[in-house]
Every structure is written in C-alpha cells, then in structure tokens.
XYZ file of C-alpha atoms in Angstrom:
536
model
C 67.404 82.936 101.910
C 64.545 84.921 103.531
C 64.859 86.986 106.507
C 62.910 84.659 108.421
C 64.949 82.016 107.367
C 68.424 84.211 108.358
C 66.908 85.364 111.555
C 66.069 81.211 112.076
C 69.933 80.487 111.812
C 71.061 82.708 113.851
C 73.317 81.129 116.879
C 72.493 83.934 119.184
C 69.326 83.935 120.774
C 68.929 87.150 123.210
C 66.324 86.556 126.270
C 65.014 89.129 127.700
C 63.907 88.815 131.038
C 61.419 90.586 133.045
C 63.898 92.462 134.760
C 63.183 94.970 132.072
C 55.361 97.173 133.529
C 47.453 103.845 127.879
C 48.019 103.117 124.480
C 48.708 105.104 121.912
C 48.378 104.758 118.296
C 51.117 106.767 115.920
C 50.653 107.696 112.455
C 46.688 106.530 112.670
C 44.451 103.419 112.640
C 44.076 101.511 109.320
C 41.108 100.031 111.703
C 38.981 102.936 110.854
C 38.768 101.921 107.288
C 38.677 98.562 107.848
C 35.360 98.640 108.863
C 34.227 96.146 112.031
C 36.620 93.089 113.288
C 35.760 90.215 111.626
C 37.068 86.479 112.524
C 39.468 84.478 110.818
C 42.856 84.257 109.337
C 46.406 83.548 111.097
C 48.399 86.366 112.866
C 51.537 86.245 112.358
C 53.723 87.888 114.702
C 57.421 88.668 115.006
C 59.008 88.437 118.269
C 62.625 89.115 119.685
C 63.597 86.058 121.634
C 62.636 82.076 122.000
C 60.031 82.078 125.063
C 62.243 79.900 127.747
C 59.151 78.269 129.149
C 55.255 78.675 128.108
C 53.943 77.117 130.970
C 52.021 80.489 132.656
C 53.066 79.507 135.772
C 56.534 79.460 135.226
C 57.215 82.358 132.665
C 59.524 85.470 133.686
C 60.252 86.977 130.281
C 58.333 89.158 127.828
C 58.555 87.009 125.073
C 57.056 84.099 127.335
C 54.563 85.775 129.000
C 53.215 87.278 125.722
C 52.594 83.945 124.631
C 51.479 82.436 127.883
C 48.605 84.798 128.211
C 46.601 83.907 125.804
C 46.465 80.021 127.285
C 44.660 80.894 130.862
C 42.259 83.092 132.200
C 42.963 84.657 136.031
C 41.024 84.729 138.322
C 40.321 88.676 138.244
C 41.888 90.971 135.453
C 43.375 94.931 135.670
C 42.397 97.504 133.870
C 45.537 99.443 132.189
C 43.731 102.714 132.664
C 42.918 102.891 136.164
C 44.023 99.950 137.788
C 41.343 98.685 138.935
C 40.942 94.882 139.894
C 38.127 93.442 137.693
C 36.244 90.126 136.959
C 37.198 87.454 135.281
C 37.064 83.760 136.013
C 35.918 85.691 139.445
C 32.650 87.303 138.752
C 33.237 88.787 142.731
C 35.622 88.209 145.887
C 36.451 89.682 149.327
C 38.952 90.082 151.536
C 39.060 90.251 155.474
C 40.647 93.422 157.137
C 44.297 92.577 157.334
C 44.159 91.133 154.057
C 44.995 87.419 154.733
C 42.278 85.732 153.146
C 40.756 86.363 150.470
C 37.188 84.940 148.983
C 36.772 84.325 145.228
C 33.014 83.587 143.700
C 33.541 82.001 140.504
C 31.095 82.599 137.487
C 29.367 79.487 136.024
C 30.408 77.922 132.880
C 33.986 77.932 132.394
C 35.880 75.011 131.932
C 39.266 74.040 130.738
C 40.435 72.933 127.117
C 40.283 68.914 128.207
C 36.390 69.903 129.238
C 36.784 69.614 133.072
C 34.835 72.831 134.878
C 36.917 75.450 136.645
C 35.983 75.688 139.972
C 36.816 75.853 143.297
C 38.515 72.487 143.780
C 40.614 73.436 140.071
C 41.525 76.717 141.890
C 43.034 74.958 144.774
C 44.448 72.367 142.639
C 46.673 75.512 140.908
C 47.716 77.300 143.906
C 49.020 74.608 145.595
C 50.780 73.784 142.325
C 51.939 76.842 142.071
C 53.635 77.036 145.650
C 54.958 73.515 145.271
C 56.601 74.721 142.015
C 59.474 77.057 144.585
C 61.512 79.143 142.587
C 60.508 77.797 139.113
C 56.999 79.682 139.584
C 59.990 82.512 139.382
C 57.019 85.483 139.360
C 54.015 83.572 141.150
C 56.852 82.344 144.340
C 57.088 85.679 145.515
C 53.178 86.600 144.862
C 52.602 83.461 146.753
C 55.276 83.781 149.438
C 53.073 84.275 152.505
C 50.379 81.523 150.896
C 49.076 79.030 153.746
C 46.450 76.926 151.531
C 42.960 77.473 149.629
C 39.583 76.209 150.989
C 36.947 74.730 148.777
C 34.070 76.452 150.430
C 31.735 74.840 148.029
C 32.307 74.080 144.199
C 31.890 77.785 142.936
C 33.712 79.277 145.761
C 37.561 79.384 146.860
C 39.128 81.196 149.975
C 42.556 81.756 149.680
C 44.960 82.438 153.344
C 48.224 83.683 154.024
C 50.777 84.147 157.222
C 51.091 87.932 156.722
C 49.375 90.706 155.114
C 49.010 89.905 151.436
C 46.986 93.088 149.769
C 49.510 92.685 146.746
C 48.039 89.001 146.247
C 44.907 91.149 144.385
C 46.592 92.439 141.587
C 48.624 89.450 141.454
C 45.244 87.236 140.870
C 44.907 89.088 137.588
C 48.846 88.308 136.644
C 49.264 85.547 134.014
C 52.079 83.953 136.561
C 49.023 83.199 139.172
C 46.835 82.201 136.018
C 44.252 79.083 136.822
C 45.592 75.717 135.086
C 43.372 72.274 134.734
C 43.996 69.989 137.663
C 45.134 66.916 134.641
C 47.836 69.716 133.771
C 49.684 68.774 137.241
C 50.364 64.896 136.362
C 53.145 66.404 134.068
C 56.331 68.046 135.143
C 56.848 71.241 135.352
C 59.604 70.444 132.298
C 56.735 68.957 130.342
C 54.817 71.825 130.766
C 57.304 74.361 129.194
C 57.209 72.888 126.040
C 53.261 72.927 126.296
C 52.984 69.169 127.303
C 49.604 68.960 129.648
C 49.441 72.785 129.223
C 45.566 72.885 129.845
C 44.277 76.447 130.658
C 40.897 77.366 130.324
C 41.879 80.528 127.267
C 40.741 81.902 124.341
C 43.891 79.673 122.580
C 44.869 76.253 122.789
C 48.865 75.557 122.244
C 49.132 73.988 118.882
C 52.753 73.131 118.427
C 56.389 74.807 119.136
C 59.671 74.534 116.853
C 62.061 75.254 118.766
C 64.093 78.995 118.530
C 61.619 78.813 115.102
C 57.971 79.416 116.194
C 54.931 78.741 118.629
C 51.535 77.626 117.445
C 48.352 78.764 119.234
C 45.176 77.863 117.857
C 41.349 79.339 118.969
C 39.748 77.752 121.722
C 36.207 76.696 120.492
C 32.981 77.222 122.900
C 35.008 79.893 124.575
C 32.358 82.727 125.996
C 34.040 83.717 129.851
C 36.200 86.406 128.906
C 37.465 89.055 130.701
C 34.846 91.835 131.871
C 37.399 94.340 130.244
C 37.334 92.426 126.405
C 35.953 94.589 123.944
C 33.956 91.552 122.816
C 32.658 88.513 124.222
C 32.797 84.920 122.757
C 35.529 83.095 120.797
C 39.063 85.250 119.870
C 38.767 86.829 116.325
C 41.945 84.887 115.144
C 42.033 81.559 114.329
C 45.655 81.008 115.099
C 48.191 83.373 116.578
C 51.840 81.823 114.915
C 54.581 84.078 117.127
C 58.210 84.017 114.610
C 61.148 83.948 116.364
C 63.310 86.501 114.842
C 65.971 88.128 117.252
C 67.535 90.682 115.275
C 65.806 94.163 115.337
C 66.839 94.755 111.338
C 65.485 91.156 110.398
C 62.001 92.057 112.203
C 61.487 95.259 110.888
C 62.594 93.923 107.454
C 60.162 90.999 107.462
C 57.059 92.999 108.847
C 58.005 96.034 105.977
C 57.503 93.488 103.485
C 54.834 91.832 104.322
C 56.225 88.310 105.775
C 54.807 88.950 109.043
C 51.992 91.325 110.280
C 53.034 92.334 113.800
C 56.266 92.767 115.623
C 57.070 93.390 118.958
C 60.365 95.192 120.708
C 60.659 98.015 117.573
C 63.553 99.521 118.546
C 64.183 103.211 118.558
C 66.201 103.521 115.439
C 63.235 101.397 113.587
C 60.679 103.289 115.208
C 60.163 106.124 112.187
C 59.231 103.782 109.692
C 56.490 102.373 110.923
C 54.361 105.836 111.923
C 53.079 106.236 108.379
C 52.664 104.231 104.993
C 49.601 102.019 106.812
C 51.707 100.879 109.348
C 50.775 101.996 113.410
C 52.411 101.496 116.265
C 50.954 100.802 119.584
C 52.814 102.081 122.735
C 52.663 101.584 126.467
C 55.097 102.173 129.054
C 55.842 99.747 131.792
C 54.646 100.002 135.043
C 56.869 99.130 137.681
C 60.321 99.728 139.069
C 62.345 102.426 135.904
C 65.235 101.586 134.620
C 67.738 103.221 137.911
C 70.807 103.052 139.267
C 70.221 101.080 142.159
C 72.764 102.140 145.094
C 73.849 99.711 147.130
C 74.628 101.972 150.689
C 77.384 99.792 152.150
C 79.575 100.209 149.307
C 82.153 102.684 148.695
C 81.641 106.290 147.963
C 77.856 105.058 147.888
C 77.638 105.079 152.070
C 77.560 108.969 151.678
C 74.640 110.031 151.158
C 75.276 113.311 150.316
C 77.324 111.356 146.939
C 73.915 109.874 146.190
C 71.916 112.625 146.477
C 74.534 114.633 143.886
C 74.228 111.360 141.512
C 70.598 111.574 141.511
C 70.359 115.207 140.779
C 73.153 115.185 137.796
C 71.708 113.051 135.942
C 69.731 114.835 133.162
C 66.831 112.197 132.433
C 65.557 114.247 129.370
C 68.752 114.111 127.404
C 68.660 110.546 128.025
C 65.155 110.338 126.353
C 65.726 112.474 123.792
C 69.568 111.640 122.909
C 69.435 107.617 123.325
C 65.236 107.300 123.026
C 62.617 108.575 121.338
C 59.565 110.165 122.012
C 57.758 107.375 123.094
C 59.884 107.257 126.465
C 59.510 108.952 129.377
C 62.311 110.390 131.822
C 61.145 108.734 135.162
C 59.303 111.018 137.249
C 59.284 108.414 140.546
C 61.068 105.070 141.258
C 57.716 103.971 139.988
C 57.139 104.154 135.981
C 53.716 106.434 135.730
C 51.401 103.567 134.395
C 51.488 101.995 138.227
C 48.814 102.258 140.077
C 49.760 104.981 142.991
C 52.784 106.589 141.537
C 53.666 109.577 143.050
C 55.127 112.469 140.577
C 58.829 113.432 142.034
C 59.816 115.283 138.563
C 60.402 118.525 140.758
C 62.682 116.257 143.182
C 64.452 114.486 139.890
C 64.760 117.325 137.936
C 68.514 118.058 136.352
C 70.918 120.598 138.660
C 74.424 120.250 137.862
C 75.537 123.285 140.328
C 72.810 121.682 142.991
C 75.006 118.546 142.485
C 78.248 120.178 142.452
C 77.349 122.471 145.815
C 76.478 119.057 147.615
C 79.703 117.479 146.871
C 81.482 121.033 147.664
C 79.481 120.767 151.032
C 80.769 117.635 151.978
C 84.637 117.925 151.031
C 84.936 116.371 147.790
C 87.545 118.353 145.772
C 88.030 118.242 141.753
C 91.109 116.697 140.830
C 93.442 117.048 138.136
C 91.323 114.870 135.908
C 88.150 116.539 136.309
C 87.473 113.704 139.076
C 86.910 114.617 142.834
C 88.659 113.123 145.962
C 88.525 113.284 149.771
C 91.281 112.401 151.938
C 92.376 110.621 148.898
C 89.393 108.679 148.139
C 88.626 109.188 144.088
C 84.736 109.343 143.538
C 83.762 106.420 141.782
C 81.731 103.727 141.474
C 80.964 100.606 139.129
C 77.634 100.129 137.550
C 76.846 96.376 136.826
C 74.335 95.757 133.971
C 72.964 93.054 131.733
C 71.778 94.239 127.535
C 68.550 93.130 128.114
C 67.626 96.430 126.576
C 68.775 97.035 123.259
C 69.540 100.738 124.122
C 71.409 99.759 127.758
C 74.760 100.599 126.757
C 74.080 103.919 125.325
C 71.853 104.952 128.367
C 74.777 104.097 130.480
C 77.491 106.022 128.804
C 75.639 108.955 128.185
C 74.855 109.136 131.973
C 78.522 108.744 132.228
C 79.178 111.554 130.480
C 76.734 113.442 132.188
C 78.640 112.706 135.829
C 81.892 113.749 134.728
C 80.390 117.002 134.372
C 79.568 117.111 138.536
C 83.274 115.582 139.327
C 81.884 111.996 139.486
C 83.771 108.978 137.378
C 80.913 106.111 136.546
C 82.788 102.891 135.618
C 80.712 100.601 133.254
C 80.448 96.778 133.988
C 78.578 94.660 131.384
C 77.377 91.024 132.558
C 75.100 88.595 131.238
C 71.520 87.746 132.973
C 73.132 84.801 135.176
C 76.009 86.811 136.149
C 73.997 89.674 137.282
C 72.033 87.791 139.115
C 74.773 85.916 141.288
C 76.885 89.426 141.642
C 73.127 91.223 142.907
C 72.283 87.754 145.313
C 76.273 88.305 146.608
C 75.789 91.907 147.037
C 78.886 92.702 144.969
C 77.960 95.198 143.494
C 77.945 99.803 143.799
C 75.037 100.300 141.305
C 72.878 97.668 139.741
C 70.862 99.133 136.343
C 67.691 97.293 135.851
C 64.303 97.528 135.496
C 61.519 95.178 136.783
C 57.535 95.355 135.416
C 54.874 94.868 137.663
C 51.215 96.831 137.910
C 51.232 97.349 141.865
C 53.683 99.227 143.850
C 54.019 95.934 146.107
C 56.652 95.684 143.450
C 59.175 97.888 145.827
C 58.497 95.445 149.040
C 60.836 93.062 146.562
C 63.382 94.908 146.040
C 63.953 97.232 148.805
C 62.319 95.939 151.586
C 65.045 94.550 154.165
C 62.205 91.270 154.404
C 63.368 90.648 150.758
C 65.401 91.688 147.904
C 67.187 94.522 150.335
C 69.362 95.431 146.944
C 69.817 98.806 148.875
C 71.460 97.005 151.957
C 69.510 98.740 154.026
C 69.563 98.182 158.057
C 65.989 96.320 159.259
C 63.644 98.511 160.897
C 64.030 101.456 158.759
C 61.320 104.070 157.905
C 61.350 102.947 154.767
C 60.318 98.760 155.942
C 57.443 100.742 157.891
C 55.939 102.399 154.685
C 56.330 99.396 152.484
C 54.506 96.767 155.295
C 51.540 99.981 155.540
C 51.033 99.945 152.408
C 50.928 95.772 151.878
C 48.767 95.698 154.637
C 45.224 96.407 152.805
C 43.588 96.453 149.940
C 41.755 100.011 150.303
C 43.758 101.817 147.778
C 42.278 105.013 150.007
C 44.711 103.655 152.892
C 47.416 102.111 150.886
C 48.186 105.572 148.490
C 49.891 107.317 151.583
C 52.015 104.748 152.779
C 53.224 103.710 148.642
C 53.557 107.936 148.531
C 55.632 107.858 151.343
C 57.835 105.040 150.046
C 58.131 106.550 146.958
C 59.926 109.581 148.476
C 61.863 107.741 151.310
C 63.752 106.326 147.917
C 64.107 109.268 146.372
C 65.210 111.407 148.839
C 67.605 109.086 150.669
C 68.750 108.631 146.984
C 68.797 104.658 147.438
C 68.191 104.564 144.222
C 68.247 107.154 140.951
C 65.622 106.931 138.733
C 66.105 107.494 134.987
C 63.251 106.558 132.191
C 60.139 104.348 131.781
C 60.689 101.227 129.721
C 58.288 101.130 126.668
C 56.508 98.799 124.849
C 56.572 99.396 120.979
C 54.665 97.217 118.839
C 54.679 97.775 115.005
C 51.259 96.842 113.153
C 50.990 96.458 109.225
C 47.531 97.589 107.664
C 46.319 94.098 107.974
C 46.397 93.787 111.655
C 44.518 95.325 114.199
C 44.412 95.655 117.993
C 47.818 93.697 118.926
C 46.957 95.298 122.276
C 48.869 95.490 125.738
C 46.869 94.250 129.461
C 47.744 96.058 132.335
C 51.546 95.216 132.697
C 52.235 95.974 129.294
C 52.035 92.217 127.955
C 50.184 91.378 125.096
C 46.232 90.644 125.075
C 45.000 89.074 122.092
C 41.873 88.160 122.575
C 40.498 91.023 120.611
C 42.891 90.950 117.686
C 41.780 90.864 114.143
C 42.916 90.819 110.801
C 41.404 92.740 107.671
C-alpha cells in the first residue's frame, strides 16, 4: 500500500483550526534554473487535515481556507510586506471619518464562473449573505458584526455602513472569509455550499470535485484576467489544476513529497524540517500574524488575580529556549502579544525578555514563600494554576512542558490540561478556565478588540471601562494607520505590562517544495496564494 493510500485509511483526521497570521526560501530556488513559469500540469499538494467546509464564507481552518482562496477574489487584497490595503475586485474605495461607511469602485470586467458580472448589486447580494449566515460565517460574523446593509450606488459602485466604528472592516475586505460570491451561489444552503455545491466565485480556479477525507479538485478558471494588483502576473493561473491530498500524518507527508508522489506539502513539522533545505527541495516560510501562541490569564481566577503572580509568569518564561529546544529556527520567540508580520506591532522583547531573579524578587515582594517542594505559598495558598489547551499544534505539548519546567525554577507549579477543539471552546465561552494557550491569525491588530476587549471575547475577564477598552475602540476608530499606530502601541503594552496575557513564539508557516514546483506562496495572513504557482 502507498503512503497516500495509508495516510487515506487513517481513522483520525486532525483539524486544525484557525485558532493557531516575508518569505523566505531555505536551501535555494530550483526556480532559478528553471528558467521562466510556464503553464500547465497538475499540482499536487499534500495537506494535514480534511478542509471542514470550502465554502469561503464559512471556512475557519488552515486547511480550508488554503483551498477556499483560490475560488474568490476580495474586494481589495494586503500586501504581506507592508500591509498595505490594495486593489482587487476594487480598483479604489473610501471611507468617511469615523469609519462607518465605506465606498468601493469596482473595476470593469469581472464576472463570476456561471458568467454573471460582479458588481455592485453581486456585492450586496454577498454581504447580506454573509451576515444572514450568523455564526457559520465563523470569521466574516465578527468582521461583519457592526454591518447595517450595502447600497447599490450604481452598478460599478457599492457603499457599505455599519452601527459603530468599523476601520478593521478594511483589511477584512481583502480576507478570503469576506470574499465576493455569485448572487445564484445563495439559492443553495450554506450545507450545499461546503461541499462546493453552487460554490460560484469569480477566481482564478473553479472547484472540480471533492472525495471526501481523500482529496479536493480545483481546476483553472478560463478568461480569467482581474487579478490581484499584487500577482506577479496577470491573466489565467499557471496551473491547470491544483489536486490538495489529504494526508494527516507528518511522516506520511514528508514521505510522499521525498519520493516524488506529491510536489508540495504544507504543515512540515520541525523534526521534518532538515530534509527538505537541500537535495532540490526549498522551503517557504512565513510567520503568522496575529495573536502568538500565550498563556492567556484569566484575572478572576486564582493565584491569577495578583498581578504581581502574572507579571513573575511573564518574565520566567524563557521564550528562546522554547524556540530553540521545542522549534527550530524558523520560529520566533514573541516579541509583543502581536506576532511581528502584523501590521503595527510594537517590539516589547526588552519587556519579555527572560529574568528568573526579576521573577523570583516579585514573588519575594509580595509574600510568596518557597515550600518544601520547590513550590511557593501564601497564607497557605500553593501557587498554581491550570493551563487548558487543544494539539492543534503538533509541537503544543512540548511547548507547554518545557515552560513548565521553566516555572518551577521561579517557585511556580503549571498544571497541564489537554482538551479537544470543542471542549476548549465551551470551557473558554464558560470562563473556566486560569490560562488558555492558543493562538489566533489575523493581519490587523483589530484582532485584540476580539479577544480582550470587554465588548467581546473579554478572555482576560477584565472589568468594562478599562484603559485597555479605551485603546482598543481608538485604534478601531479609523483607518489612518498614522492615528491608529498609537492607540494599537498602547494596547500592545497595556497587555503586556498588566501581564493579561504572556506571550511566547510566532506560529510559522512551513511549506516544503520539490524541484518541480515553484512559488507555493503565502498572502498576507499566511494562507496560501496560488495564483502564481508553476510547475517545471
């Protein structure tokens, strides 16, 4: 039996959710020898899970979104050097001065994959789907969550409102989860549309077909010539058909891309990632933007209401034996709450760097006396706390333990408590929890209005009306990035200092490339692009 055909049978099927955000090339390009991209020819590309759902619209995990991409265009696109907002199916747009509405001016030409034009009355016809969908649009419900309705000011131009100030809704326009479906698409349900029944975007690929927990199909979209102003080329994709394998277990994929059954991979692990720096192969890797992978403190718990405990948590944790014990190279120790490919990340590394006797002095300070064990008390209190985490990273575990070891060192007992997906979501929702470990991927710093803000996720349990609400409404209040940096900077070290949370290390994205294939690239939150793939 092959490896494909092992990897096939096996029962169980890991998803990894989003709760997981420049490229660099290791061991060098085959592409320079390959001469210029030429069209044609299948990719064939291994990936770690089943996607749960390809409909754009309603996708929240990697392996989804990676294949949802390629279906729809968005209205703008991001550019995953700078972060600027740039056309796409928008060739220009405005916004008024509190950021409520925004005005899109589509370009001319584009239409959707059953030939119907995308224009203003389409772009309506998708938003509104999109808010009707609730919480199954499970990344575009909380883009949209201040979304009044769209105007069709005439057929190439769309203005967008909301209740409140919206200036994440921007970057969210170039997000596959806000990406622009036909209006036919909506006579199916939502359930028809994850399987890619009525799934009619107006991308560079077409769904083909979808074997379930086997593979997914796409095929080129013919006539197409309104890509993205960041493409390296315009006109039709170079591939004919992208056919994504669904092989979950790390050994399996490397196996099959080492000898030659497939010519991509995504989610190389660390342990696999040597192989594949030399011998033709390359890797391409990006870190996430986004929320790092942290210890998220939950302030009404526990040991965890003392601040002083936080702040001596956050500085014993040593984030560069973490990276270069557990990781490899290609990971970062986090220098902010924010991973360093978002757009207005502040660098705290002077605030996060390791100080086991700063840690100790704190908890000295405050009364916390080393026990028997190793393990403080006060007033015969033991300090400890749970962490609650899902393996949605392969390397989870092993992150967790080390820091665990790490914490003894300052007096501090870490108690690990592994959950699936589900349960860590009901147990975060309930607020039963002293740490949650997760990570979440977004290009925008909006992306820490949902999850500390006490208008939304409030994971810290944070009182309303806090500094910390004031700097994350400022800085969701406009769209001039020469405004908004303050108030995200400010943010960025209410968290850190305040220790709500303890950063740890950027997520990465490590794709594995055999000679044959060339630019398997990432967009701006670390997804896959592959609109200017090629095979030699």
């Amino acid at each position: 039996m092959s490896p494909l055909s092992r990897a096939r049978n096996a029962a169980a099927l890991l998803t990894l959710p989003l709760l997981l955000t420049a490229c660099a090339a290791a061991g060098g390009d085959p592409a320079a020898d390959a001469g210029p991209p030429k069209a044609g020819g299948t990719l064939r590309l291994g990936i770690s899970s089943a996607p749960d759902c390809i409909d754009p619209q309603q996708t929240a995990t990697n392996a989804s979104i990676n294949v949802a991409r390629q279906l729809v265009d968005s209205l703008t696109d991001q550019d995953p050097k700078t972060g600027e907002i740039k056309p796409w199916l928008a060739e220009k747009w405005e916004s008024n001065a509190d950021s409520t509405a925004f005005t899109f001016h589509l370009r001319a030409g584009a239409t959707f994959s059953d030939g119907s034009p995308v224009d203003a009355a389409a772009v309506k016809a998708s938003f509104d789907g999109i808010k009707a969908l609730g919480t199954k649009a499970q990344l575009g419900f909380g883009y949209l969550a201040a979304y009044k309705s769209t105007t069709v000011v005439d057929p190439r131009t769309a203005r967008l409102e909301f209740s409140a100030p919206s200036a994440q809704f921007l970057q969210a326009s170039s997000t596959v989860s806000l990406g622009v479906l036909a209006p036919a698409a909506f006579q199916k349900t939502p359930e028809q549309r994850c399987q890619g029944n009525g799934l009619i975007g107006s991308g560079p690929f077409v769904f083909e077909s979808l074997k379930q927990n086997q593979e997914i199909v796409l095929a080129k979209r013919k006539g197409y010539t309104w890509g993205s102003s960041l493409f390296k080329h315009q006109g039709e994709a170079y591939l004919d058909k992208i056919d994504y394998k669904i092989v979950p277990e790390p050994g399996v994929r490397t196996g099959s891309l080492a000898s030659g059954q497939l010519d991509a991979i995504t989610d190389v692990q660390p342990v696999d990632e040597p192989q594949f720096t030399s011998n033709g192969f390359t890797e391409n890797i990006r870190p996430n933007p986004g929320v790092v992978f942290n210890l998220h403190a939950n302030t009404t718990r526990g040991v965890l209401t003392d601040e002083k405990v936080r702040q001596a948590v956050l500085k014993g944790v040593d984030r560069t034996e973490v990276v270069n014990t557990v990781l490899t190279p290609s990971y970062k120790p986090a220098t902010s709450i924010l991973g360093s490919a978002t757009p207005l990340h502040s660098d705290l590394s002077a605030q996060l760097a390791y100080d086991q006797k700063g840690a100790a002095a704190l908890l000295d300070g405050d009364g916390w006396v080393p026990g028997a064990d190793g393990i403080r008390t006060k007033n015969g209190q033991r300090l400890s706390a749970a962490v609650v985490f899902s393996p949605v990273f392969n390397q989870n575990r092993s992150v967790l333990e080390l820091i665990q070891q790490q914490l003894r060192k300052i007096g501090f007992d870490l108690k690990i408590e592994q959950h699936t997906n589900a349960e860590t979501t009901q147990i975060q929702l309930a607020g039963n929890y002293d740490f949650l470990w997760y990570n979440v991927t977004r290009a925008d710093p909006d992306i820490l209005r949902g999850q500390f803000s006490t208008k939304s996720g409030n994971r810290s349990r944070l009182t309303p009306g806090n500094p910390l609400d004031v700097a994350l409404d400022a800085q969701s209040s406009t769209v001039d990035n020469a405004k908004r940096e303050p108030a995200a900077d400010e943010a960025q070290k209410l968290i850190v200092d305040h220790a709500y949370a303890v950063p740890v290390f950027e997520l990465t994205q490590v794709v594995a490339q055999s000679a044959k294939a060339h630019a398997v690239d990432f967009e701006a939150s670390s997804r896959l692009q592959l609109f200017d793939a090629w095979l030699s």
